[in-house]
Tab-separated table of C-alpha atoms in Angstrom:
chain	number	residue	atom	x	y	z
A	1	UNK	CA	-4.054	-12.232	15.056
A	2	UNK	CA	-2.962	-9.796	12.426
A	3	UNK	CA	-5.751	-7.542	11.135
A	4	UNK	CA	-5.830	-5.007	8.343
A	5	UNK	CA	-5.716	-2.301	10.964
A	6	UNK	CA	-2.584	-3.767	12.549
A	7	UNK	CA	-0.882	-4.147	9.167
A	8	UNK	CA	-1.699	-0.532	8.255
A	9	UNK	CA	-0.324	0.707	11.606
A	10	UNK	CA	2.895	-1.339	11.062
A	11	UNK	CA	3.284	-0.083	7.510
A	12	UNK	CA	2.964	3.502	8.648
A	13	UNK	CA	5.012	3.006	11.798
A	14	UNK	CA	2.329	4.240	13.840
A	15	UNK	CA	2.128	3.565	17.630
A	16	UNK	CA	-1.291	2.772	19.026
A	17	UNK	CA	-0.986	5.245	21.871
A	18	UNK	CA	-0.025	8.155	19.518
A	19	UNK	CA	-2.779	7.260	17.127
A	20	UNK	CA	-5.171	7.267	20.001
A	21	UNK	CA	-4.031	10.730	21.198
A	22	UNK	CA	-4.331	12.004	17.702
A	23	UNK	CA	-7.903	10.681	17.320
A	24	UNK	CA	-9.043	11.543	20.837
A	25	UNK	CA	-9.806	8.023	22.040
A	26	UNK	CA	-8.199	5.631	24.295
A	27	UNK	CA	-5.220	3.484	23.494
A	28	UNK	CA	-7.023	0.503	25.161
A	29	UNK	CA	-9.908	0.789	22.694
A	30	UNK	CA	-7.653	1.005	19.693
A	31	UNK	CA	-5.765	-1.946	20.822
A	32	UNK	CA	-8.915	-3.976	20.911
A	33	UNK	CA	-9.647	-2.882	17.336
A	34	UNK	CA	-6.010	-3.497	16.267
A	35	UNK	CA	-6.164	-7.079	17.601
A	36	UNK	CA	-9.300	-7.729	15.813
A	37	UNK	CA	-11.439	-8.153	19.049
A	38	UNK	CA	-13.802	-5.420	17.908
A	39	UNK	CA	-14.610	-3.675	14.544
A	40	UNK	CA	-14.148	-0.155	13.735
A	41	UNK	CA	-17.515	1.670	13.769
A	42	UNK	CA	-18.792	4.191	11.324
A	43	UNK	CA	-17.518	7.220	13.457
A	44	UNK	CA	-13.930	5.815	14.037
A	45	UNK	CA	-13.405	4.162	10.678
A	46	UNK	CA	-13.042	7.234	8.598
A	47	UNK	CA	-10.747	8.992	11.128
A	48	UNK	CA	-8.537	5.854	11.385
A	49	UNK	CA	-8.470	5.527	7.537
A	50	UNK	CA	-7.456	9.036	7.208
A	51	UNK	CA	-4.834	8.986	9.843
A	52	UNK	CA	-3.146	5.879	8.353
A	53	UNK	CA	-3.661	7.071	4.739
A	54	UNK	CA	-5.451	3.708	3.833
A	55	UNK	CA	-8.921	3.025	2.423
A	56	UNK	CA	-11.803	2.320	4.623
A	57	UNK	CA	-12.611	-0.689	2.576
A	58	UNK	CA	-9.046	-2.049	3.296
A	59	UNK	CA	-9.623	-1.594	7.090
A	60	UNK	CA	-12.950	-3.355	6.794
A	61	UNK	CA	-11.479	-6.273	4.721
A	62	UNK	CA	-13.507	-5.532	1.645
A	63	UNK	CA	-10.976	-3.728	-0.600
A	64	UNK	CA	-10.766	-4.320	-4.258
A	65	UNK	CA	-7.742	-6.359	-5.465
A	66	UNK	CA	-5.093	-5.508	-7.950
A	67	UNK	CA	-3.371	-8.209	-9.947
A	68	UNK	CA	0.359	-7.801	-9.325
A	69	UNK	CA	2.490	-9.378	-12.024
A	70	UNK	CA	5.775	-11.060	-10.921
A	71	UNK	CA	7.886	-11.009	-14.128
A	72	UNK	CA	10.507	-13.398	-12.534
A	73	UNK	CA	7.936	-16.205	-12.176
A	74	UNK	CA	5.463	-15.165	-14.895
A	75	UNK	CA	2.560	-15.255	-12.249
A	76	UNK	CA	0.060	-12.829	-11.069
A	77	UNK	CA	-1.199	-12.471	-7.458
A	78	UNK	CA	-4.357	-10.708	-6.500
A	79	UNK	CA	-3.490	-8.190	-3.724
A	80	UNK	CA	-5.905	-6.099	-1.650
A	81	UNK	CA	-5.560	-2.372	-2.284
A	82	UNK	CA	-4.518	-0.513	0.764
A	83	UNK	CA	-4.347	2.894	-0.768
A	84	UNK	CA	-4.668	4.417	-4.183
A	85	UNK	CA	-3.815	7.846	-5.557
A	86	UNK	CA	-4.161	9.364	-9.120
A	87	UNK	CA	-1.019	10.867	-10.477
A	88	UNK	CA	-2.374	13.693	-12.685
A	89	UNK	CA	-1.520	13.094	-16.399
A	90	UNK	CA	0.351	9.960	-15.594
A	91	UNK	CA	-1.472	7.025	-14.043
A	92	UNK	CA	-2.253	5.360	-10.661
A	93	UNK	CA	-0.155	4.746	-7.624
A	94	UNK	CA	-1.197	1.943	-5.350
A	95	UNK	CA	-0.007	0.422	-2.120
A	96	UNK	CA	-1.127	-3.167	-2.056
A	97	UNK	CA	-1.092	-5.904	0.666
A	98	UNK	CA	0.977	-8.773	-0.964
A	99	UNK	CA	0.313	-12.104	0.780
A	100	UNK	CA	3.993	-13.085	0.575
A	101	UNK	CA	5.861	-9.780	0.419
A	102	UNK	CA	3.860	-7.527	2.693
A	103	UNK	CA	2.826	-4.162	1.578
A	104	UNK	CA	4.310	-2.934	-1.709
A	105	UNK	CA	4.051	-0.100	-4.049
A	106	UNK	CA	2.666	-0.589	-7.704
A	107	UNK	CA	2.179	1.936	-10.397
A	108	UNK	CA	0.070	1.464	-13.452
A	109	UNK	CA	0.685	3.991	-16.208
A	110	UNK	CA	-0.211	3.642	-19.992
A	111	UNK	CA	-0.948	0.073	-19.593
A	112	UNK	CA	2.407	-0.873	-17.953
A	113	UNK	CA	2.865	-2.026	-14.399
A	114	UNK	CA	5.806	-0.799	-12.431
A	115	UNK	CA	6.940	-2.333	-9.241
A	116	UNK	CA	10.077	-1.640	-7.167
A	117	UNK	CA	13.102	-3.560	-8.263
A	118	UNK	CA	13.414	-5.074	-4.807
A	119	UNK	CA	9.896	-6.190	-3.510
A	120	UNK	CA	11.337	-6.803	-0.038
A	121	UNK	CA	13.262	-3.631	0.196
A	122	UNK	CA	12.135	-0.100	0.997
A	123	UNK	CA	8.746	0.832	-0.404
A	124	UNK	CA	7.634	4.336	-1.246
A	125	UNK	CA	4.601	4.920	0.981
A	126	UNK	CA	3.530	8.021	-0.860
A	127	UNK	CA	3.639	9.559	-4.296
A	128	UNK	CA	6.378	11.897	-3.059
A	129	UNK	CA	8.760	9.094	-2.358
A	130	UNK	CA	8.373	7.404	-5.853
A	131	UNK	CA	11.705	8.719	-7.010
A	132	UNK	CA	13.489	7.200	-3.989
A	133	UNK	CA	13.379	3.559	-5.302
A	134	UNK	CA	14.536	1.786	-8.481
A	135	UNK	CA	11.619	0.487	-10.498
A	136	UNK	CA	11.121	-2.246	-13.010
A	137	UNK	CA	8.242	-2.654	-15.669
A	138	UNK	CA	6.283	-5.762	-16.144
A	139	UNK	CA	8.927	-7.441	-18.200
A	140	UNK	CA	11.583	-6.908	-15.619
A	141	UNK	CA	13.500	-4.219	-17.417
A	142	UNK	CA	14.796	-1.283	-15.454
A	143	UNK	CA	12.545	1.694	-15.685
A	144	UNK	CA	14.007	5.090	-16.515
A	145	UNK	CA	12.978	8.026	-14.387
A	146	UNK	CA	11.712	11.117	-16.011
A	147	UNK	CA	10.197	13.911	-13.877
A	148	UNK	CA	10.468	11.680	-10.953
A	149	UNK	CA	8.232	8.937	-12.288
A	150	UNK	CA	9.118	5.570	-13.913
A	151	UNK	CA	8.846	5.049	-17.652
A	152	UNK	CA	9.412	2.253	-19.888
A	153	UNK	CA	11.137	2.609	-23.478
A	154	UNK	CA	9.799	-0.310	-25.419
């Protein structure tokens, strides 16, 4: 059974034993949580969320959802928000858990949604990696990069 904890570990490329050592707990107990046999408690939940750079709400399965628009099909899919960061003076950067494509990056800026051009390709897993992929706006037009951030010229 895949859990949000397991998905977050896979997204971040984190090994259970390494995470356990980082958190000062046993790998066996984390494996129980990762397999969904136990729920993360109030003490371990914030530490795991911080180590994996995801929200506590996502790990608990109660995260808010973001509608992600697929311009190629003209449809939107509600995707749980795994992580969200404000980009000062620009907009919001999200990592969402897309039910068909797995985790993906989404940026909302000035009412425009930007997604990586290749939803199945490399996803930027932090704000610092935004300029490492090609972006499209919500109409499917290639975004231009200004100061390392995608922009749309309408």
